[in-house]
Coordinates of C-alpha atoms in Angstrom, one line a residue:
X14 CA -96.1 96.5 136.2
X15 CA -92.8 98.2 137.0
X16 CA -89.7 96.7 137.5
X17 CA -86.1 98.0 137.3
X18 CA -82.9 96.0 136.7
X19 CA -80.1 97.2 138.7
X20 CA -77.7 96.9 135.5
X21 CA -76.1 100.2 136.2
X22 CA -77.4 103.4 137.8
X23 CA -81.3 103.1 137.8
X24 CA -83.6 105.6 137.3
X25 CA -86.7 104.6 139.6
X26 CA -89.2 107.6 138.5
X27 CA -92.2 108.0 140.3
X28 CA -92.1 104.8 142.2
X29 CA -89.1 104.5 144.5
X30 CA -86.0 106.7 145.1
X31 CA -83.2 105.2 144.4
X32 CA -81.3 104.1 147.5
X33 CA -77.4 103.6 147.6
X34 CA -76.9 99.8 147.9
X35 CA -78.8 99.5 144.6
X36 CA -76.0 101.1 142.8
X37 CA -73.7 98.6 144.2
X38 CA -75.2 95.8 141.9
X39 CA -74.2 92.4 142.7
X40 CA -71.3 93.4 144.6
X41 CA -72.9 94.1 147.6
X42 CA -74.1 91.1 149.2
X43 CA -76.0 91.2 152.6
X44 CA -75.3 87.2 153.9
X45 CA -78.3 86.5 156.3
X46 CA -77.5 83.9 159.3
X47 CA -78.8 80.8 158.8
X48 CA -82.4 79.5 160.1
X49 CA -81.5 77.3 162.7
X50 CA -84.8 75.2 162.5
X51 CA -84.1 74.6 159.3
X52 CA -80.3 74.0 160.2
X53 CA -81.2 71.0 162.0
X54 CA -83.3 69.7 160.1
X55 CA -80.7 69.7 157.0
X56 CA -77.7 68.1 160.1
X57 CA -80.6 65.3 160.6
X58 CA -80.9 64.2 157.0
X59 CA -77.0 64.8 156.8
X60 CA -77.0 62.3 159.8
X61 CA -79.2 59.4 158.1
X62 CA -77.4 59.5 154.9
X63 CA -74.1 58.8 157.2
X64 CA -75.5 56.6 159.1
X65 CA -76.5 54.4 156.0
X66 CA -73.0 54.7 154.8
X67 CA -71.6 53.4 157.7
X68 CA -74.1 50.1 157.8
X69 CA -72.4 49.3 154.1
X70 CA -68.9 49.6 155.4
X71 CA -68.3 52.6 153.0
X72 CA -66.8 55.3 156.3
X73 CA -65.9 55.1 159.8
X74 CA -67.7 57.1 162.1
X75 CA -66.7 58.5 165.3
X76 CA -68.5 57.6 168.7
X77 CA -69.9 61.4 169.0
X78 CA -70.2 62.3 165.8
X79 CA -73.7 62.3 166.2
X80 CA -73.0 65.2 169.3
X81 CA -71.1 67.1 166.9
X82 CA -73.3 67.3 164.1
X83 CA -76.6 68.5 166.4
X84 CA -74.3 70.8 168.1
X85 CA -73.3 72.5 164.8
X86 CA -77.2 73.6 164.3
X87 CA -77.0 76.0 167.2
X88 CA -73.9 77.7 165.9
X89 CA -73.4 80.3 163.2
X90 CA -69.8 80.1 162.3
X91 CA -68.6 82.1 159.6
X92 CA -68.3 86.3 158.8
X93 CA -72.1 87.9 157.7
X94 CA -70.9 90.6 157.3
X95 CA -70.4 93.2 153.9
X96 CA -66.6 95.3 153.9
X97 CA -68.9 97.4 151.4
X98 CA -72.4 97.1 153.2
X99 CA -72.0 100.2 155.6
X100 CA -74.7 100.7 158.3
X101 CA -76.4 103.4 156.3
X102 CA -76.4 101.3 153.5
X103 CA -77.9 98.4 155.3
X104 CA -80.5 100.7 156.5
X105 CA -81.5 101.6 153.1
X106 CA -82.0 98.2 152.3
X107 CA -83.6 97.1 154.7
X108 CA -86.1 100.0 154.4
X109 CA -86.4 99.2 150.6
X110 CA -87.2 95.5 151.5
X111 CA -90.1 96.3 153.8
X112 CA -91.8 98.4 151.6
X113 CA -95.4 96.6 151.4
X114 CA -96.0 97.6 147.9
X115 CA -92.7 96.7 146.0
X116 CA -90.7 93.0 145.6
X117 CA -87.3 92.5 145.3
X118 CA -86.3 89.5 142.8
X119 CA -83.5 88.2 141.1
X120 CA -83.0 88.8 137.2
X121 CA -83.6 85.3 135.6
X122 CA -80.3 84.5 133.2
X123 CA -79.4 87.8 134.5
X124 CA -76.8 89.7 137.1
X125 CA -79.4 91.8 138.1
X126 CA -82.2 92.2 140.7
X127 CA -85.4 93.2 139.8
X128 CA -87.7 95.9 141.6
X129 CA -91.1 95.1 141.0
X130 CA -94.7 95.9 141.7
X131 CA -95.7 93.2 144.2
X132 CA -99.3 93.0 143.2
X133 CA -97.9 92.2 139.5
X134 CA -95.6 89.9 140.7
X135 CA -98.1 88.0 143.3
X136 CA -100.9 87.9 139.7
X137 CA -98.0 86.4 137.7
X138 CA -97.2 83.6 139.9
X139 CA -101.4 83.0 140.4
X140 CA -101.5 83.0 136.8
X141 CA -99.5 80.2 136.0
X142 CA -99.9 78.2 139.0
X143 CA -103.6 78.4 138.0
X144 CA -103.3 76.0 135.2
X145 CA -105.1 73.0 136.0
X146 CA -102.7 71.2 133.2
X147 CA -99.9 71.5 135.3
X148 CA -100.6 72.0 139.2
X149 CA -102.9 70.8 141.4
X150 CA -104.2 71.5 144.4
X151 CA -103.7 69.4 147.1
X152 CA -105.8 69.4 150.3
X153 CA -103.0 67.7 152.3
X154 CA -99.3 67.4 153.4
X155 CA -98.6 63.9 151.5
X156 CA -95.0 64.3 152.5
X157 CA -95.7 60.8 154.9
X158 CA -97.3 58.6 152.2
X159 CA -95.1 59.9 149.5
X160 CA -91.6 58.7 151.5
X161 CA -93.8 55.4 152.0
X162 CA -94.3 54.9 148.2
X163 CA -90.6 56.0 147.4
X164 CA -89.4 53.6 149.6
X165 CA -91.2 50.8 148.5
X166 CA -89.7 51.8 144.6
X167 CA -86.4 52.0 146.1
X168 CA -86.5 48.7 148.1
X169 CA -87.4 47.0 144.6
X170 CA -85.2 48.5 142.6
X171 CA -82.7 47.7 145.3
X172 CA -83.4 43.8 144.5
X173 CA -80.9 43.8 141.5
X174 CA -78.5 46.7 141.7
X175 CA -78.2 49.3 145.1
X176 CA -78.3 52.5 143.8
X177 CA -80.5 54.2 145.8
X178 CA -80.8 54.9 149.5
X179 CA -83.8 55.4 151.4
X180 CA -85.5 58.5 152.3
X181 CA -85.1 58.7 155.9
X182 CA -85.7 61.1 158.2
X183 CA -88.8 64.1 158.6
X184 CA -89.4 65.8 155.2
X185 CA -92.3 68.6 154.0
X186 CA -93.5 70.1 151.1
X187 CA -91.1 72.4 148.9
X188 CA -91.5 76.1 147.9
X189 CA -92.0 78.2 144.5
X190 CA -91.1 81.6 144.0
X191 CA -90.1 83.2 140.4
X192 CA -87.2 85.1 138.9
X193 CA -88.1 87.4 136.1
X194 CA -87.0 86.9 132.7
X195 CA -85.5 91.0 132.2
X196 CA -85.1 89.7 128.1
X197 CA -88.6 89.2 127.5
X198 CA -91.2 91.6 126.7
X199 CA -93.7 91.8 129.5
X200 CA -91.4 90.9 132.0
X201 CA -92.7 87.7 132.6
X202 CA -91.9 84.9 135.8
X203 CA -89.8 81.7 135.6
X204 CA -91.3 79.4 138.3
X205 CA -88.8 78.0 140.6
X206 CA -89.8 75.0 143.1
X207 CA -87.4 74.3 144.9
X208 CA -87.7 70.6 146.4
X209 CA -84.7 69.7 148.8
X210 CA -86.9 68.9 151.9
X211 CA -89.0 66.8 149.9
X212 CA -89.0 62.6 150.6
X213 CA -87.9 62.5 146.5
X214 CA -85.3 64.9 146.0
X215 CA -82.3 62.9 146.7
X216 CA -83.8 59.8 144.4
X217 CA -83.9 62.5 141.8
X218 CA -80.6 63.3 142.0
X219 CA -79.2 59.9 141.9
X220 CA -81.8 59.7 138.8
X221 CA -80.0 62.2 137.2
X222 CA -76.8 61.0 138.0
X223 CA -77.7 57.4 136.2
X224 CA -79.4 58.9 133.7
X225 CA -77.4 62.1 132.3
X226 CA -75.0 59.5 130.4
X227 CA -78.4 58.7 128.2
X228 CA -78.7 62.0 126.8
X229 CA -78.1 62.2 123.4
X230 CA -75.1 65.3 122.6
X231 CA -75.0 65.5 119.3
X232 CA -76.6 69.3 118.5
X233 CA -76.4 70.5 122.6
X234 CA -73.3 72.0 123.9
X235 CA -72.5 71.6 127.5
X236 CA -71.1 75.6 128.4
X237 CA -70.5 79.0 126.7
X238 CA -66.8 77.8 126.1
X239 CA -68.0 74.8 124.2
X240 CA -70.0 76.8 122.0
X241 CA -66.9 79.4 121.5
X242 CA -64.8 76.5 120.1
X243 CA -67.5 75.4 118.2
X244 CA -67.8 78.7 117.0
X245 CA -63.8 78.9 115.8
X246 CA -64.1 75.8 113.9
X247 CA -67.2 76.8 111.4
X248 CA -67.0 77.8 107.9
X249 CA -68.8 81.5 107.6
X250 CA -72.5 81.2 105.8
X251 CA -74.9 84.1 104.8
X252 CA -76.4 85.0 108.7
X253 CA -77.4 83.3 111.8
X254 CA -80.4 83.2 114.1
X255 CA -81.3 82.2 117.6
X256 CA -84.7 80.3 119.1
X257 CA -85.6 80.4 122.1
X258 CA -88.2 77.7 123.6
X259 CA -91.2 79.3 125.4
X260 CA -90.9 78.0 129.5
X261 CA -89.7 74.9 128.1
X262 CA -89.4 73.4 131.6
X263 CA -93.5 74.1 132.8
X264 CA -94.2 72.7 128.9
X265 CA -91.9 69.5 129.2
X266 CA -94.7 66.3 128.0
X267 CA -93.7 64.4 131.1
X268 CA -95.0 60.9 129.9
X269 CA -93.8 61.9 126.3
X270 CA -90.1 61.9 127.5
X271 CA -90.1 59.7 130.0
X272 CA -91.0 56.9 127.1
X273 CA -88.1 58.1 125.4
X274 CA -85.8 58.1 128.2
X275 CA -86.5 54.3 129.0
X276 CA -86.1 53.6 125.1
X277 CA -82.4 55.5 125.5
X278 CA -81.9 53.3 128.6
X279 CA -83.5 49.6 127.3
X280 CA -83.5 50.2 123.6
X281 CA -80.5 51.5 122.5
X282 CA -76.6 50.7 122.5
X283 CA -75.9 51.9 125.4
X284 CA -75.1 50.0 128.6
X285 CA -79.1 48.9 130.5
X286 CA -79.3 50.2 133.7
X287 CA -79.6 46.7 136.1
X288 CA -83.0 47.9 137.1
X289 CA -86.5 46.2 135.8
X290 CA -87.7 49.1 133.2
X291 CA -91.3 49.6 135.3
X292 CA -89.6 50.8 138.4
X293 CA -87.1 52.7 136.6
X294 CA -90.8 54.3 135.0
X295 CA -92.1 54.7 138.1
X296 CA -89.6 56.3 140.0
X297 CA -89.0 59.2 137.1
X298 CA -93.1 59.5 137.5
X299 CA -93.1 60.4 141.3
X300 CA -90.4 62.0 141.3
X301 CA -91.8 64.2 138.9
X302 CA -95.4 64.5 139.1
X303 CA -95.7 63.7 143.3
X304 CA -93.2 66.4 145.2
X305 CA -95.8 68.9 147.0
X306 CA -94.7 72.4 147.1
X307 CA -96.1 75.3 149.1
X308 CA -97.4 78.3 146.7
X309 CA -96.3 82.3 147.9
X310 CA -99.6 82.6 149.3
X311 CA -99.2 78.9 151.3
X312 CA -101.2 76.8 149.2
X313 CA -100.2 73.2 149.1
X314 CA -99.6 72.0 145.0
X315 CA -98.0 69.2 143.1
X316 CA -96.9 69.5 139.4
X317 CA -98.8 67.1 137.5
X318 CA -96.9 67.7 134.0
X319 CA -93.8 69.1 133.3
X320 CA -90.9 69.4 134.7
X321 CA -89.9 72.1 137.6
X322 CA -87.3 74.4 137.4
X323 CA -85.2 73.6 141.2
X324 CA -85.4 69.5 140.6
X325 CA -82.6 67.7 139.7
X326 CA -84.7 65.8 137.1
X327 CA -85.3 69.5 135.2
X328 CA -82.3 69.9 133.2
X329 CA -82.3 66.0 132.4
X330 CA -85.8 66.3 131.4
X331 CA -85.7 69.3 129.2
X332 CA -82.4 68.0 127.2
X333 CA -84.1 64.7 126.9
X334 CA -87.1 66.2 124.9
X335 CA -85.6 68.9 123.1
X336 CA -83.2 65.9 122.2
X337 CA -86.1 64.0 120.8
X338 CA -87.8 66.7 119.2
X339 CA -84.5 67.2 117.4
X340 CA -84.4 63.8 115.7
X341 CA -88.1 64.0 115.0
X342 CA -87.2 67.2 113.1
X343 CA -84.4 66.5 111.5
X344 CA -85.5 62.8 110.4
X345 CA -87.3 64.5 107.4
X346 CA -85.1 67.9 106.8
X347 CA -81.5 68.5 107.1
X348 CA -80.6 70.2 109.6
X349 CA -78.5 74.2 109.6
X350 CA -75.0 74.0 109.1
X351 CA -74.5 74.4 112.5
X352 CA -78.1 73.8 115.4
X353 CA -76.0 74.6 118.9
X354 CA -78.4 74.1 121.7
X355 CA -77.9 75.2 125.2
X356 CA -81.0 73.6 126.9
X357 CA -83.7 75.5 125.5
X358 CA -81.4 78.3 123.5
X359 CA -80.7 77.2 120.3
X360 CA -78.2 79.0 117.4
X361 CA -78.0 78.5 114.2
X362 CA -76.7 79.4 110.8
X363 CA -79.6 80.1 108.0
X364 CA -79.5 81.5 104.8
X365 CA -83.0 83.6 105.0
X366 CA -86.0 84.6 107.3
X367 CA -88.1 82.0 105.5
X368 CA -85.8 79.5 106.5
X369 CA -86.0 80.4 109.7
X370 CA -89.5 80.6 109.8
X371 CA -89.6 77.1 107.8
X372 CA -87.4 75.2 110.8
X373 CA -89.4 76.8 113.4
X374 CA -92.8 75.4 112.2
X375 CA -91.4 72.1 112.0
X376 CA -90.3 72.3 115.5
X377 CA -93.6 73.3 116.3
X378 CA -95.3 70.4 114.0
X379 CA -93.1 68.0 116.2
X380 CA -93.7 69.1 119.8
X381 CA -96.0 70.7 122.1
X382 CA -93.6 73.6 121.9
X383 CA -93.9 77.5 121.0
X384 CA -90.6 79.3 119.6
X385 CA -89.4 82.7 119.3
X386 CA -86.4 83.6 117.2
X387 CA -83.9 86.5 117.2
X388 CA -81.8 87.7 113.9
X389 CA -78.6 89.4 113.7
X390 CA -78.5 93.2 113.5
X391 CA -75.3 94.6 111.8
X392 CA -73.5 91.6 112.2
X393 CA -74.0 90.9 115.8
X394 CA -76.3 88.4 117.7
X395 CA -76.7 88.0 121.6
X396 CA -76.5 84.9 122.6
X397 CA -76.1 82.8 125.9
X398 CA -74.2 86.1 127.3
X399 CA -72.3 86.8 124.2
X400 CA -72.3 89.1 121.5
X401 CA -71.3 87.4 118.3
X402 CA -69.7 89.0 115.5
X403 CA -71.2 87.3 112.6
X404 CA -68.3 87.5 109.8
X405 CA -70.6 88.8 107.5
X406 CA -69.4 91.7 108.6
X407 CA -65.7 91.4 107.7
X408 CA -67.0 91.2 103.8
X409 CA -69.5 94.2 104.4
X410 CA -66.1 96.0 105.6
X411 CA -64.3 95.2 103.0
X412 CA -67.2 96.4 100.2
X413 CA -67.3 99.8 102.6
X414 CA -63.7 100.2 101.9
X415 CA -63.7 99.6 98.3
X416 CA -66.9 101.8 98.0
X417 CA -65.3 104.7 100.0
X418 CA -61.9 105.0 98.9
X419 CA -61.7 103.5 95.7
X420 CA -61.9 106.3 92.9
X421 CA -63.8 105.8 89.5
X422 CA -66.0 102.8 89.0
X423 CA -63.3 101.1 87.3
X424 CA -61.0 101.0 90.4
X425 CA -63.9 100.3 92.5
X426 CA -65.4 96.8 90.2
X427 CA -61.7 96.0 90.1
X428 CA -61.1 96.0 94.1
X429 CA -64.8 94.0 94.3
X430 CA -63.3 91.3 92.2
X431 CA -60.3 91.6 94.8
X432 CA -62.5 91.6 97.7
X433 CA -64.5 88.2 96.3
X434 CA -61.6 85.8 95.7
X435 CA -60.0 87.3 98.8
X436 CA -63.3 86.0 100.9
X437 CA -63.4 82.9 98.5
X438 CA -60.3 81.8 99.4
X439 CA -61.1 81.9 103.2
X440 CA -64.2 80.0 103.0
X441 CA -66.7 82.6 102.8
X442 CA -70.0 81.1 100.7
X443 CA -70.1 83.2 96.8
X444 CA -74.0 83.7 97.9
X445 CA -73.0 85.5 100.8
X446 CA -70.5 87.6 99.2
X447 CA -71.9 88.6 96.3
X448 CA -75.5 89.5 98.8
X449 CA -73.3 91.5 100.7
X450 CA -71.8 93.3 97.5
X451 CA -75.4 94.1 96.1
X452 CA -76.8 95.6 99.5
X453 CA -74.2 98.4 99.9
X454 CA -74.1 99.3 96.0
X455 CA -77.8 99.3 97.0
X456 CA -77.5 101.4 99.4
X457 CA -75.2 103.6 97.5
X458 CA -77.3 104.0 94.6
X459 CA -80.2 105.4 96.9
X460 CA -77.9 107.5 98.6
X461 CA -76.3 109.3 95.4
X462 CA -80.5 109.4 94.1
X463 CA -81.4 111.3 97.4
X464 CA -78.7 113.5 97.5
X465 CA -79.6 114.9 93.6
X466 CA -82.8 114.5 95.0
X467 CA -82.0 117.1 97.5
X468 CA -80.2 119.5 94.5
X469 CA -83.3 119.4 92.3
X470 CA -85.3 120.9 95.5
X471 CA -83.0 123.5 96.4
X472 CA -82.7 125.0 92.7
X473 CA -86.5 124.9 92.8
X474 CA -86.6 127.0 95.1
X475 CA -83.6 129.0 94.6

């Protein structure tokens, strides 16, 4: 496979010259009008969610609003078109899209699209849908019996508190496609199933909504900004690490966390949702395991464990389980001085590879998870977008310094003592220090023994 990120000018080799929209990156959008079949049938269920409003007093509607709604699906109101996309441009990408043997996706986590082989592409999404585990084939549309069944949840956990509305309207299956993860070696596909026209989507949302209180916060952060001021407020240690779960959504144990949500929700201090626990069960089950979804090549499916990326029960679910994974872990090990998790990218602080390696096998003892981990390099980690500065290397700069312009030993062990209650009194760890402080006389001592190294050889040969 060959794909190329349009990061910055690209060089496309053998496979495709590179055409000028691609060096606009993201910039250059290309808005297509929307599919007025699939317009209408978006204004219909916009329709029946208004009308049910109206039956519980909550709006007002007009006498034509229904008119004005239906009307809207034959209209195209605002401006497709690019103030950078010029006609030769378009043409170049529209030639570049109908190319039969390439694919054009989106970067997954990234700004970027992707230019792929589209046999690769087609084998990677018949690879994992081929998992008998997790999808199965369905001979069927059950769109019609499925908004039967969600209805009947609904209308009994309707009998105590409203919080759902009924499906109403036409619905059919959803559809899968994949981004590529550009960070990972081999390029591999994130499966996306996107769900909105099917009879369960907008009970998983209102799922979520209830449910997303529940979550335990304690070692997640909600946003990069959160994890910068999290970041301000910790005392330096000797390095840091990230981990990053392995398609943590596909590998989500669905039955696994929905026990733990209904223990979160019945079994804990928080405020019981006023629904009877075994329809709260099974409305997280079909909503989960029961949404049909077309494959690329048209193939009816339904995921029957994990969770997909594209419902609204995916984030919920993932947090939830890497949530309870957490307190399994933790129960019998303290945890890093700091464990920030965004989802299923976690950073920590450590003071060695083994202890790395150590926290990761416990993860894995606890879950049905695989990790991979990342270590700084120079003082520097990438993480959710970011580059960290680790402040390990403010002491290595200060050692440089003493090292480099410091002149006789004695100056130099005097400046070192400097250097370590100057980093002691700002909160930097004596291990740390004093690691930092053998490494570069380390590396000073095997520098000075090359170079006379080097002088023996040339009077050999002088």
């Amino acid at each position: 496979m060959k794909n190329y990120a349009t990061s910055g000018n690209m060089d496309f080799g053998n496979i495709v010259e590179q055409p000028p929209p691609l060096q606009e990156r993201l910039n250059c959008h290309y808005i297509r009008r929307p599919n007025p079949e699939s317009k209408r049938i978006e204004i219909e269920n916009l329709i029946d969610q208004v009308l049910i409003l109206q039956h519980e007093n909550r709006v007002t509607l007009s006498k034509t609003i229904r008119q004005e709604l239906v009307g809207e699906a034959g209209r195209s109101r605002g401006n497709f078109r690019s103030t950078l996309l010029t006609p030769d441009l378009k043409k170049a990408a529209k030639e570049l899209r109908e190319r039969e043997e390439i694919i054009v996706r989106k970067g997954d986590k990234a700004a970027v699209y992707v230019i792929m082989d589209k046999t690769s592409y087609l084998e990677k999404m018949d690879t994992i849908l081929e998992n008998p585990a997790k999808f199965q084939r369905l001979q069927k549309d059950p769109s019609d019996a499925l908004k039967k069944k969600i209805n009947s949840l609904i209308q009994q956990a309707n009998r105590t508190t409203k919080h759902f509305n009924k499906a109403v309207g036409d619905f059919r299956p959803g559809y899968s496609y994949g981004t590529v993860k550009t960070h990972n070696p081999g390029n591999p596909l994130r499966l996306i199933i996107a769900q909105i026209t099917t009879p369960t989507y907008y009970v998983a949302k209102k799922l979520n909504s209830l449910l997303t209180p529940y979550v335990p916060t304690g070692r997640s952060v909600s946003s990069v900004t959160e994890f910068i001021d999290l970041l301000r407020t910790a005392p330096p240690c000797q390095d840091v690490a990230s981990l990053d779960v392995e398609s943590l959504f596909t590998n989500v144990p669905v039955d696994e966390t929905i026990n733990f949500i209904l223990d979160r929700v019945y079994r804990s201090d928080k405020p019981v949702i006023d629904n009877p626990e075994h329809v709260l069960k099974s409305l997280l089950e079909t909503c989960t395991r029961e949404a049909p979804f077309l494959s690329h090549g048209g193939e009816l499916f339904r995921q029957v464990d994990g969770v997909a990326m594209g419902s609204p029960l995916g984030v919920l679910f993932a947090n939830m389980y890497m949530a309870y994974v957490e307190e399994k872990t933790f129960h019998h090990r303290p945890p890093p001085g700091i464990n920030a998790r965004y989802i299923d990218d976690i950073f920590i602080t450590t003071s060695s590879q083994e202890d790395v390696n150590s926290l990761i096998s416990t993860f894995q003892d606890n879950s049905c998870l695989a990790f991979t981990h990342e270590q700084s390099v120079e003082g520097h980690l990438p993480f959710l977008d970011l580059d960290i500065t680790y402040k390990r290397s403010v002491a290595a700069a200060y050692v440089n310094r003493a090292l480099t312009h410091c002149r006789g030993w004695r100056e130099t062990h005097r400046e070192l003592d400097r250097i370590r209650q100057l980093l002691t009194n700002n909160g930097f760890p004596d291990r740390m220090i004093e690691g930092v402080i053998k490494k570069k006389l380390d590396q000073l001592k095997n520098s000075i023994a090359a170079c006379e190294d080097d002088s023996m050889l040339s009077v050999s040969s002088a």
